[in-house]
PDB file of C-alpha atoms and ligand atoms in Angstrom:
ATOM      1  CA  MET P   1     151.298-143.088 207.893  1.00 54.00           C
ATOM      2  CA  ASP P   2     152.195-146.329 206.065  1.00 68.00           C
ATOM      3  CA  ALA P   3     148.989-147.950 207.339  1.00 88.00           C
ATOM      4  CA  VAL P   4     147.022-145.055 205.855  1.00 93.00           C
ATOM      5  CA  LYS P   5     148.818-145.508 202.499  1.00 95.00           C
ATOM      6  CA  GLN P   6     147.695-149.108 202.374  1.00 95.00           C
ATOM      7  CA  ARG P   7     144.047-148.229 202.825  1.00 97.00           C
ATOM      8  CA  PRO P   8     141.872-148.611 199.734  1.00 97.00           C
ATOM      9  CA  ILE P   9     140.617-145.912 197.408  1.00 98.00           C
ATOM     10  CA  GLY P  10     136.808-145.768 197.569  1.00 98.00           C
ATOM     11  CA  VAL P  11     135.162-145.511 194.163  1.00 98.00           C
ATOM     12  CA  PHE P  12     131.410-145.192 193.777  1.00 98.00           C
ATOM     13  CA  ASP P  13     128.686-144.929 191.198  1.00 97.00           C
ATOM     14  CA  SER P  14     124.948-145.294 190.738  1.00 96.00           C
ATOM     15  CA  GLY P  15     125.522-148.770 189.324  1.00 95.00           C
ATOM     16  CA  VAL P  16     127.898-150.728 187.209  1.00 94.00           C
ATOM     17  CA  GLY P  17     129.164-147.902 184.952  1.00 95.00           C
ATOM     18  CA  GLY P  18     131.743-146.650 187.460  1.00 96.00           C
ATOM     19  CA  LEU P  19     133.748-149.790 186.759  1.00 96.00           C
ATOM     20  CA  THR P  20     135.156-147.847 183.764  1.00 94.00           C
ATOM     21  CA  ASN P  21     136.843-145.675 186.399  1.00 96.00           C
ATOM     22  CA  VAL P  22     138.050-148.695 188.362  1.00 97.00           C
ATOM     23  CA  ARG P  23     139.539-150.087 185.158  1.00 96.00           C
ATOM     24  CA  ALA P  24     141.391-146.812 184.493  1.00 96.00           C
ATOM     25  CA  LEU P  25     142.609-146.709 188.124  1.00 97.00           C
ATOM     26  CA  MET P  26     143.842-150.323 187.996  1.00 97.00           C
ATOM     27  CA  GLU P  27     145.900-149.448 184.937  1.00 96.00           C
ATOM     28  CA  ARG P  28     147.212-146.087 186.164  1.00 97.00           C
ATOM     29  CA  LEU P  29     147.798-147.114 189.825  1.00 97.00           C
ATOM     30  CA  PRO P  30     148.305-150.915 189.868  1.00 96.00           C
ATOM     31  CA  MET P  31     149.564-150.939 193.495  1.00 95.00           C
ATOM     32  CA  GLU P  32     146.436-149.326 194.932  1.00 97.00           C
ATOM     33  CA  ASN P  33     143.753-151.299 196.770  1.00 97.00           C
ATOM     34  CA  ILE P  34     140.215-150.383 195.676  1.00 97.00           C
ATOM     35  CA  VAL P  35     136.772-150.692 197.246  1.00 98.00           C
ATOM     36  CA  TYR P  36     133.920-150.106 194.806  1.00 97.00           C
ATOM     37  CA  PHE P  37     130.293-149.437 195.587  1.00 98.00           C
ATOM     38  CA  GLY P  38     127.630-149.532 192.861  1.00 97.00           C
ATOM     39  CA  ASP P  39     124.029-148.764 193.783  1.00 97.00           C
ATOM     40  CA  THR P  40     122.642-151.358 191.364  1.00 95.00           C
ATOM     41  CA  ALA P  41     119.311-151.613 193.252  1.00 95.00           C
ATOM     42  CA  ARG P  42     118.501-147.933 192.682  1.00 96.00           C
ATOM     43  CA  VAL P  43     120.138-147.160 189.333  1.00 94.00           C
ATOM     44  CA  PRO P  44     119.561-145.062 187.216  1.00 95.00           C
ATOM     45  CA  TYR P  45     120.289-141.800 189.044  1.00 96.00           C
ATOM     46  CA  GLY P  46     120.344-139.790 185.799  1.00 93.00           C
ATOM     47  CA  VAL P  47     116.593-139.211 185.905  1.00 91.00           C
ATOM     48  CA  LYS P  48     116.193-138.698 189.676  1.00 95.00           C
ATOM     49  CA  SER P  49     115.863-135.484 191.685  1.00 94.00           C
ATOM     50  CA  ARG P  50     118.719-133.744 193.471  1.00 94.00           C
ATOM     51  CA  ALA P  51     117.209-134.478 196.944  1.00 96.00           C
ATOM     52  CA  THR P  52     116.980-138.217 196.270  1.00 97.00           C
ATOM     53  CA  ILE P  53     120.478-138.413 194.800  1.00 98.00           C
ATOM     54  CA  GLU P  54     121.909-136.498 197.785  1.00 98.00           C
ATOM     55  CA  ALA P  55     120.237-138.870 200.250  1.00 98.00           C
ATOM     56  CA  PHE P  56     121.488-141.990 198.423  1.00 98.00           C
ATOM     57  CA  THR P  57     124.970-140.481 198.104  1.00 98.00           C
ATOM     58  CA  ALA P  58     125.211-139.812 201.836  1.00 98.00           C
ATOM     59  CA  GLN P  59     124.461-143.501 202.496  1.00 98.00           C
ATOM     60  CA  ILE P  60     127.133-144.643 200.026  1.00 98.00           C
ATOM     61  CA  VAL P  61     129.799-142.293 201.380  1.00 98.00           C
ATOM     62  CA  GLY P  62     128.949-143.405 204.945  1.00 98.00           C
ATOM     63  CA  PHE P  63     129.492-147.017 203.897  1.00 98.00           C
ATOM     64  CA  LEU P  64     132.846-146.277 202.232  1.00 98.00           C
ATOM     65  CA  LEU P  65     134.066-144.262 205.239  1.00 98.00           C
ATOM     66  CA  GLN P  66     133.272-147.274 207.442  1.00 97.00           C
ATOM     67  CA  ASN P  67     135.535-149.252 205.106  1.00 97.00           C
ATOM     68  CA  GLU P  68     138.396-146.899 206.013  1.00 97.00           C
ATOM     69  CA  VAL P  69     139.146-145.565 202.561  1.00 98.00           C
ATOM     70  CA  LYS P  70     141.977-143.026 202.154  1.00 98.00           C
ATOM     71  CA  ALA P  71     140.419-141.158 199.224  1.00 98.00           C
ATOM     72  CA  LEU P  72     137.073-140.976 197.462  1.00 98.00           C
ATOM     73  CA  VAL P  73     136.444-141.065 193.734  1.00 98.00           C
ATOM     74  CA  VAL P  74     133.025-139.928 192.535  1.00 98.00           C
ATOM     75  CA  ALA P  75     132.844-142.005 189.360  1.00 98.00           C
ATOM     76  CA  CYS P  76     129.227-141.083 188.600  1.00 98.00           C
ATOM     77  CA  ASN P  77     128.775-137.844 186.661  1.00 97.00           C
ATOM     78  CA  THR P  78     125.225-137.450 187.937  1.00 97.00           C
ATOM     79  CA  ILE P  79     126.320-137.728 191.597  1.00 98.00           C
ATOM     80  CA  ALA P  80     129.242-135.352 190.980  1.00 98.00           C
ATOM     81  CA  ALA P  81     126.835-132.906 189.311  1.00 97.00           C
ATOM     82  CA  VAL P  82     124.320-132.619 192.140  1.00 97.00           C
ATOM     83  CA  ALA P  83     125.863-134.095 195.313  1.00 98.00           C
ATOM     84  CA  GLY P  84     129.595-133.325 195.028  1.00 97.00           C
ATOM     85  CA  GLN P  85     129.331-130.764 197.818  1.00 96.00           C
ATOM     86  CA  ARG P  86     127.711-133.289 200.148  1.00 97.00           C
ATOM     87  CA  VAL P  87     130.498-135.810 199.475  1.00 98.00           C
ATOM     88  CA  ARG P  88     133.183-133.233 200.307  1.00 98.00           C
ATOM     89  CA  GLN P  89     131.411-132.204 203.532  1.00 98.00           C
ATOM     90  CA  MET P  90     131.342-135.823 204.709  1.00 98.00           C
ATOM     91  CA  ALA P  91     134.927-136.568 203.605  1.00 98.00           C
ATOM     92  CA  GLY P  92     136.557-133.842 205.745  1.00 96.00           C
ATOM     93  CA  ASN P  93     140.250-133.614 204.849  1.00 94.00           C
ATOM     94  CA  MET P  94     140.280-136.737 202.717  1.00 97.00           C
ATOM     95  CA  PRO P  95     141.049-136.201 199.001  1.00 97.00           C
ATOM     96  CA  VAL P  96     137.869-136.301 196.885  1.00 98.00           C
ATOM     97  CA  LEU P  97     138.232-136.540 193.114  1.00 98.00           C
ATOM     98  CA  ASP P  98     135.358-136.413 190.708  1.00 97.00           C
ATOM     99  CA  VAL P  99     134.733-136.972 187.041  1.00 97.00           C
ATOM    100  CA  ILE P 100     133.356-133.485 186.396  1.00 97.00           C
ATOM    101  CA  SER P 101     136.361-131.540 187.732  1.00 96.00           C
ATOM    102  CA  ALA P 102     138.806-133.839 185.918  1.00 96.00           C
ATOM    103  CA  GLY P 103     136.790-133.910 182.670  1.00 97.00           C
ATOM    104  CA  SER P 104     136.365-130.120 182.605  1.00 98.00           C
ATOM    105  CA  ARG P 105     140.090-129.527 183.076  1.00 96.00           C
ATOM    106  CA  ALA P 106     140.936-132.023 180.324  1.00 97.00           C
ATOM    107  CA  ALA P 107     138.432-130.412 177.944  1.00 98.00           C
ATOM    108  CA  LEU P 108     139.884-126.959 178.501  1.00 98.00           C
ATOM    109  CA  ALA P 109     143.380-128.286 177.894  1.00 97.00           C
ATOM    110  CA  ALA P 110     142.271-129.936 174.639  1.00 98.00           C
ATOM    111  CA  THR P 111     140.094-127.296 172.966  1.00 98.00           C
ATOM    112  CA  ARG P 112     141.673-125.054 170.344  1.00 98.00           C
ATOM    113  CA  ASN P 113     138.593-122.926 169.568  1.00 98.00           C
ATOM    114  CA  ASN P 114     137.262-122.629 173.144  1.00 98.00           C
ATOM    115  CA  SER P 115     134.052-124.442 172.187  1.00 98.00           C
ATOM    116  CA  ILE P 116     133.297-127.547 174.204  1.00 98.00           C
ATOM    117  CA  GLY P 117     130.429-130.010 173.873  1.00 98.00           C
ATOM    118  CA  VAL P 118     129.240-132.083 176.835  1.00 98.00           C
ATOM    119  CA  ILE P 119     127.041-135.167 176.512  1.00 98.00           C
ATOM    120  CA  ALA P 120     125.544-136.591 179.710  1.00 97.00           C
ATOM    121  CA  THR P 121     122.375-137.757 181.488  1.00 96.00           C
ATOM    122  CA  ASN P 122     119.347-135.470 181.882  1.00 95.00           C
ATOM    123  CA  THR P 123     120.124-134.667 185.525  1.00 95.00           C
ATOM    124  CA  THR P 124     123.762-133.813 184.781  1.00 96.00           C
ATOM    125  CA  VAL P 125     122.815-131.553 181.865  1.00 97.00           C
ATOM    126  CA  ASN P 126     120.032-129.833 183.835  1.00 96.00           C
ATOM    127  CA  SER P 127     122.396-129.179 186.758  1.00 96.00           C
ATOM    128  CA  ASN P 128     124.729-127.171 184.472  1.00 97.00           C
ATOM    129  CA  ALA P 129     127.630-128.563 186.523  1.00 97.00           C
ATOM    130  CA  TYR P 130     130.027-129.041 183.588  1.00 98.00           C
ATOM    131  CA  ALA P 131     129.380-125.533 182.256  1.00 98.00           C
ATOM    132  CA  ARG P 132     129.956-124.086 185.758  1.00 98.00           C
ATOM    133  CA  ALA P 133     133.215-126.014 186.250  1.00 98.00           C
ATOM    134  CA  ILE P 134     134.491-125.007 182.795  1.00 98.00           C
ATOM    135  CA  HIS P 135     133.495-121.332 183.195  1.00 98.00           C
ATOM    136  CA  GLU P 136     135.145-121.138 186.610  1.00 97.00           C
ATOM    137  CA  ALA P 137     138.465-121.899 184.926  1.00 97.00           C
ATOM    138  CA  ASN P 138     137.776-120.008 181.705  1.00 98.00           C
ATOM    139  CA  PRO P 139     134.790-117.640 181.519  1.00 98.00           C
ATOM    140  CA  GLN P 140     135.378-117.174 177.759  1.00 97.00           C
ATOM    141  CA  ALA P 141     134.816-120.827 176.902  1.00 98.00           C
ATOM    142  CA  ARG P 142     131.588-121.757 175.129  1.00 98.00           C
ATOM    143  CA  VAL P 143     129.859-124.877 176.435  1.00 98.00           C
ATOM    144  CA  TYR P 144     127.091-126.717 174.631  1.00 98.00           C
ATOM    145  CA  SER P 145     125.419-129.565 176.551  1.00 98.00           C
ATOM    146  CA  GLN P 146     123.229-132.325 175.203  1.00 98.00           C
ATOM    147  CA  ALA P 147     121.389-134.987 177.212  1.00 98.00           C
ATOM    148  CA  CYS P 148     121.645-138.475 175.674  1.00 98.00           C
ATOM    149  CA  PRO P 149     119.335-140.599 177.863  1.00 96.00           C
ATOM    150  CA  LEU P 150     119.126-143.489 175.386  1.00 97.00           C
ATOM    151  CA  PHE P 151     122.861-144.188 175.527  1.00 97.00           C
ATOM    152  CA  VAL P 152     122.816-145.829 179.003  1.00 96.00           C
ATOM    153  CA  PRO P 153     120.337-148.612 178.075  1.00 95.00           C
ATOM    154  CA  LEU P 154     122.017-149.115 174.685  1.00 97.00           C
ATOM    155  CA  VAL P 155     125.396-149.614 176.325  1.00 94.00           C
ATOM    156  CA  GLU P 156     123.944-151.947 178.964  1.00 91.00           C
ATOM    157  CA  GLU P 157     122.359-153.926 176.122  1.00 92.00           C
ATOM    158  CA  GLY P 158     125.852-154.288 174.663  1.00 93.00           C
ATOM    159  CA  TRP P 159     124.923-152.470 171.441  1.00 96.00           C
ATOM    160  CA  LEU P 160     128.256-150.727 171.229  1.00 96.00           C
ATOM    161  CA  ASP P 161     128.530-151.030 167.460  1.00 96.00           C
ATOM    162  CA  HIS P 162     124.898-151.375 166.423  1.00 98.00           C
ATOM    163  CA  GLU P 163     122.974-149.528 163.742  1.00 98.00           C
ATOM    164  CA  VAL P 164     120.398-148.325 166.292  1.00 98.00           C
ATOM    165  CA  THR P 165     123.146-146.835 168.450  1.00 98.00           C
ATOM    166  CA  ARG P 166     124.771-145.233 165.411  1.00 98.00           C
ATOM    167  CA  LEU P 167     121.495-143.555 164.365  1.00 98.00           C
ATOM    168  CA  THR P 168     120.842-142.458 167.954  1.00 98.00           C
ATOM    169  CA  ALA P 169     124.326-140.964 168.217  1.00 98.00           C
ATOM    170  CA  ARG P 170     123.902-139.178 164.878  1.00 98.00           C
ATOM    171  CA  GLU P 171     120.676-137.596 166.142  1.00 98.00           C
ATOM    172  CA  TYR P 172     122.145-136.530 169.497  1.00 98.00           C
ATOM    173  CA  LEU P 173     125.344-135.193 167.945  1.00 98.00           C
ATOM    174  CA  LYS P 174     123.633-133.113 165.240  1.00 98.00           C
ATOM    175  CA  PRO P 175     122.942-130.016 167.416  1.00 98.00           C
ATOM    176  CA  VAL P 176     126.307-130.350 169.191  1.00 97.00           C
ATOM    177  CA  LEU P 177     128.219-130.412 165.908  1.00 97.00           C
ATOM    178  CA  ALA P 178     126.162-127.468 164.608  1.00 98.00           C
ATOM    179  CA  GLU P 179     127.642-125.415 167.474  1.00 97.00           C
ATOM    180  CA  GLY P 180     131.136-125.889 166.020  1.00 97.00           C
ATOM    181  CA  VAL P 181     132.658-127.535 169.118  1.00 98.00           C
ATOM    182  CA  ASP P 182     136.076-129.150 168.636  1.00 98.00           C
ATOM    183  CA  THR P 183     136.073-131.116 171.922  1.00 98.00           C
ATOM    184  CA  LEU P 184     133.406-133.388 173.372  1.00 98.00           C
ATOM    185  CA  VAL P 185     133.267-134.516 176.999  1.00 98.00           C
ATOM    186  CA  LEU P 186     131.849-138.027 177.448  1.00 97.00           C
ATOM    187  CA  GLY P 187     130.079-136.926 180.640  1.00 97.00           C
ATOM    188  CA  CYS P 188     128.590-140.229 181.774  1.00 97.00           C
ATOM    189  CA  THR P 189     130.149-143.454 183.042  1.00 95.00           C
ATOM    190  CA  HIS P 190     128.705-145.429 180.135  1.00 96.00           C
ATOM    191  CA  TYR P 191     129.810-143.265 177.231  1.00 96.00           C
ATOM    192  CA  PRO P 192     133.514-144.240 177.095  1.00 95.00           C
ATOM    193  CA  LEU P 193     132.314-147.608 175.775  1.00 95.00           C
ATOM    194  CA  LEU P 194     130.815-145.753 172.804  1.00 97.00           C
ATOM    195  CA  LYS P 195     134.053-143.899 172.066  1.00 97.00           C
ATOM    196  CA  PRO P 196     134.870-145.773 168.807  1.00 98.00           C
ATOM    197  CA  LEU P 197     131.316-145.295 167.481  1.00 98.00           C
ATOM    198  CA  ILE P 198     131.168-141.590 168.408  1.00 98.00           C
ATOM    199  CA  GLN P 199     134.634-140.998 166.976  1.00 98.00           C
ATOM    200  CA  ARG P 200     133.547-142.534 163.665  1.00 98.00           C
ATOM    201  CA  GLU P 201     130.508-140.230 163.576  1.00 97.00           C
ATOM    202  CA  ALA P 202     132.607-137.153 164.382  1.00 97.00           C
ATOM    203  CA  PRO P 203     136.227-137.890 163.423  1.00 97.00           C
ATOM    204  CA  HIS P 204     137.445-134.304 163.938  1.00 97.00           C
ATOM    205  CA  LEU P 205     136.281-134.093 167.579  1.00 98.00           C
ATOM    206  CA  HIS P 206     138.670-134.522 170.484  1.00 98.00           C
ATOM    207  CA  LEU P 207     136.869-136.888 172.884  1.00 98.00           C
ATOM    208  CA  VAL P 208     137.454-136.500 176.622  1.00 97.00           C
ATOM    209  CA  ASP P 209     137.130-139.771 178.517  1.00 95.00           C
ATOM    210  CA  SER P 210     136.523-138.731 182.123  1.00 89.00           C
ATOM    211  CA  ALA P 211     137.560-142.170 183.461  1.00 93.00           C
ATOM    212  CA  LEU P 212     141.120-141.696 182.180  1.00 93.00           C
ATOM    213  CA  THR P 213     141.418-138.077 183.270  1.00 94.00           C
ATOM    214  CA  THR P 214     140.042-138.869 186.733  1.00 96.00           C
ATOM    215  CA  ALA P 215     142.552-141.702 187.239  1.00 97.00           C
ATOM    216  CA  GLU P 216     145.325-139.226 186.439  1.00 96.00           C
ATOM    217  CA  ALA P 217     143.870-136.708 188.920  1.00 96.00           C
ATOM    218  CA  VAL P 218     143.743-139.424 191.611  1.00 98.00           C
ATOM    219  CA  ALA P 219     147.412-140.278 190.974  1.00 98.00           C
ATOM    220  CA  GLN P 220     148.409-136.625 191.316  1.00 97.00           C
ATOM    221  CA  ALA P 221     146.342-136.058 194.475  1.00 97.00           C
ATOM    222  CA  LEU P 222     147.722-139.155 196.220  1.00 98.00           C
ATOM    223  CA  GLN P 223     151.265-138.221 195.238  1.00 97.00           C
ATOM    224  CA  ALA P 224     150.818-134.642 196.475  1.00 97.00           C
ATOM    225  CA  GLN P 225     149.562-135.857 199.872  1.00 96.00           C
ATOM    226  CA  ASP P 226     152.128-138.649 200.152  1.00 96.00           C
ATOM    227  CA  LEU P 227     149.361-141.259 200.140  1.00 97.00           C
ATOM    228  CA  LEU P 228     150.544-143.569 197.327  1.00 97.00           C
ATOM    229  CA  ASN P 229     150.711-147.205 198.411  1.00 95.00           C
ATOM    230  CA  ASP P 230     154.379-148.164 198.211  1.00 87.00           C
ATOM    231  CA  ALA P 231     154.021-151.516 200.015  1.00 80.00           C
ATOM    232  CA  PRO P 232     151.354-153.639 198.270  1.00 73.00           C
ATOM    233  CA  GLY P 233     150.483-157.088 199.640  1.00 75.00           C
ATOM    234  CA  VAL P 234     152.332-160.177 198.351  1.00 78.00           C
ATOM    235  CA  CYS P 235     149.339-161.094 196.153  1.00 80.00           C
ATOM    236  CA  GLY P 236     149.213-157.612 194.600  1.00 86.00           C
ATOM    237  CA  ALA P 237     146.455-155.058 195.011  1.00 94.00           C
ATOM    238  CA  ASP P 238     143.172-156.019 196.646  1.00 94.00           C
ATOM    239  CA  TYR P 239     139.892-155.243 194.884  1.00 95.00           C
ATOM    240  CA  ARG P 240     136.474-155.494 196.542  1.00 95.00           C
ATOM    241  CA  PHE P 241     133.178-154.831 194.795  1.00 96.00           C
ATOM    242  CA  TYR P 242     130.012-154.027 196.746  1.00 96.00           C
ATOM    243  CA  VAL P 243     126.611-153.613 195.126  1.00 96.00           C
ATOM    244  CA  SER P 244     123.097-153.093 196.467  1.00 96.00           C
ATOM    245  CA  ASP P 245     121.653-155.741 194.147  1.00 94.00           C
ATOM    246  CA  ILE P 246     122.986-158.436 191.843  1.00 90.00           C
ATOM    247  CA  PRO P 247     120.606-158.212 188.904  1.00 82.00           C
ATOM    248  CA  LEU P 248     120.417-160.596 185.989  1.00 80.00           C
ATOM    249  CA  ARG P 249     123.432-160.247 183.662  1.00 84.00           C
ATOM    250  CA  PHE P 250     125.299-158.176 186.262  1.00 86.00           C
ATOM    251  CA  GLN P 251     128.450-160.240 185.820  1.00 89.00           C
ATOM    252  CA  THR P 252     128.432-159.951 182.010  1.00 91.00           C
ATOM    253  CA  ILE P 253     127.741-156.223 181.970  1.00 92.00           C
ATOM    254  CA  GLY P 254     130.197-155.562 184.792  1.00 94.00           C
ATOM    255  CA  GLU P 255     132.985-157.392 183.013  1.00 94.00           C
ATOM    256  CA  ARG P 256     132.329-155.370 179.862  1.00 92.00           C
ATOM    257  CA  PHE P 257     132.959-152.169 181.853  1.00 94.00           C
ATOM    258  CA  LEU P 258     135.874-153.520 183.870  1.00 96.00           C
ATOM    259  CA  GLY P 259     137.571-155.235 180.930  1.00 94.00           C
ATOM    260  CA  ARG P 260     138.430-158.262 183.079  1.00 93.00           C
ATOM    261  CA  THR P 261     136.863-160.922 185.298  1.00 93.00           C
ATOM    262  CA  LEU P 262     134.783-159.509 188.114  1.00 92.00           C
ATOM    263  CA  ASN P 263     135.473-161.352 191.390  1.00 86.00           C
ATOM    264  CA  GLN P 264     134.832-160.603 195.050  1.00 84.00           C
ATOM    265  CA  ILE P 265     131.340-159.171 194.555  1.00 92.00           C
ATOM    266  CA  GLU P 266     129.298-158.767 197.723  1.00 94.00           C
ATOM    267  CA  MET P 267     125.774-157.497 198.189  1.00 95.00           C
ATOM    268  CA  VAL P 268     125.020-154.933 200.899  1.00 96.00           C
ATOM    269  CA  SER P 269     121.816-153.136 201.716  1.00 91.00           C
ATOM    270  CA  LEU P 270     122.119-149.423 202.512  1.00 90.00           C
ATOM    271  CA  GLY P 271     118.552-148.176 202.778  1.00 75.00           C
TER     272      GLY P 271
HETATM  273  N1  DGL I 301     126.465-143.302 186.335  1.00 86.11           N
HETATM  274  C1  DGL I 301     125.580-142.364 185.688  1.00 86.11           C
HETATM  275  C2  DGL I 301     126.395-141.158 185.215  1.00 86.11           C
HETATM  276  O1  DGL I 301     127.596-141.203 185.046  1.00 86.11           O
HETATM  277  C3  DGL I 301     124.834-143.012 184.529  1.00 86.11           C
HETATM  278  C4  DGL I 301     123.793-144.042 184.960  1.00 86.11           C
HETATM  279  C5  DGL I 301     122.674-143.437 185.779  1.00 86.11           C
HETATM  280  O2  DGL I 301     121.825-142.682 185.231  1.00 86.11           O
HETATM  281  O3  DGL I 301     122.635-143.680 186.979  1.00 86.11           O
HETATM  282  O4  DGL I 301     125.838-140.101 185.015  1.00 86.11           O
END
């Protein structure tokens, strides 16, 4: 059993954005080893079809299972929205945590007027996955979803506090605010980086950062299954980062998401 506890947690995303989840996991569970896979060659997923995303996801999960992970974290909202089922089928009895389940629970716990806004990619919004997860737990809740496709490139450009981003956010938030929501789920890996800007635009909203809530869900699941690593290596936890491409500025953008230096990056080809 102890050998299993020392296995890494497998975290994956369509690209670099899932590093916000790795960052939250490093802070919440500093003894845990982590293997990350980001499909940087094929990002973005947020505009792709369900069939394509499912096929890519199966390749990623296969790779992480070969790396003997003890749990899987679906850091990408778009993958969780359309391929969550596929991940769970492949994982068998292994714990699988995803940003949509964790974010939906956190939103329901936070809302006072039962009206929740969700901002996400086109594919996530079209899948209705957040609304389904929220309604499963509380059929009375009202969910209003808004796709914000321009946010991903703006964040990758580093325009986290830029006039263009502010105007874009104002435009996207207008219909959401008109619905009277009191809670807003940041339903995409990239949006937590826009938290200060969004909060300034809508100071009364409770913002749900799915990276933080997912890290908490991982901690609880590992604890419940007696899988927490209680014997880390002498050098501390081990972090490995695999990507399918190392594009220009990868290091800079990656470090923005991770909040620290990004080492041990290796390129692997899955297709
Ligand atoms: N990781 C994706 C998500 O959380 C955003 C980037 C993409 O479209 O692939 O939905």
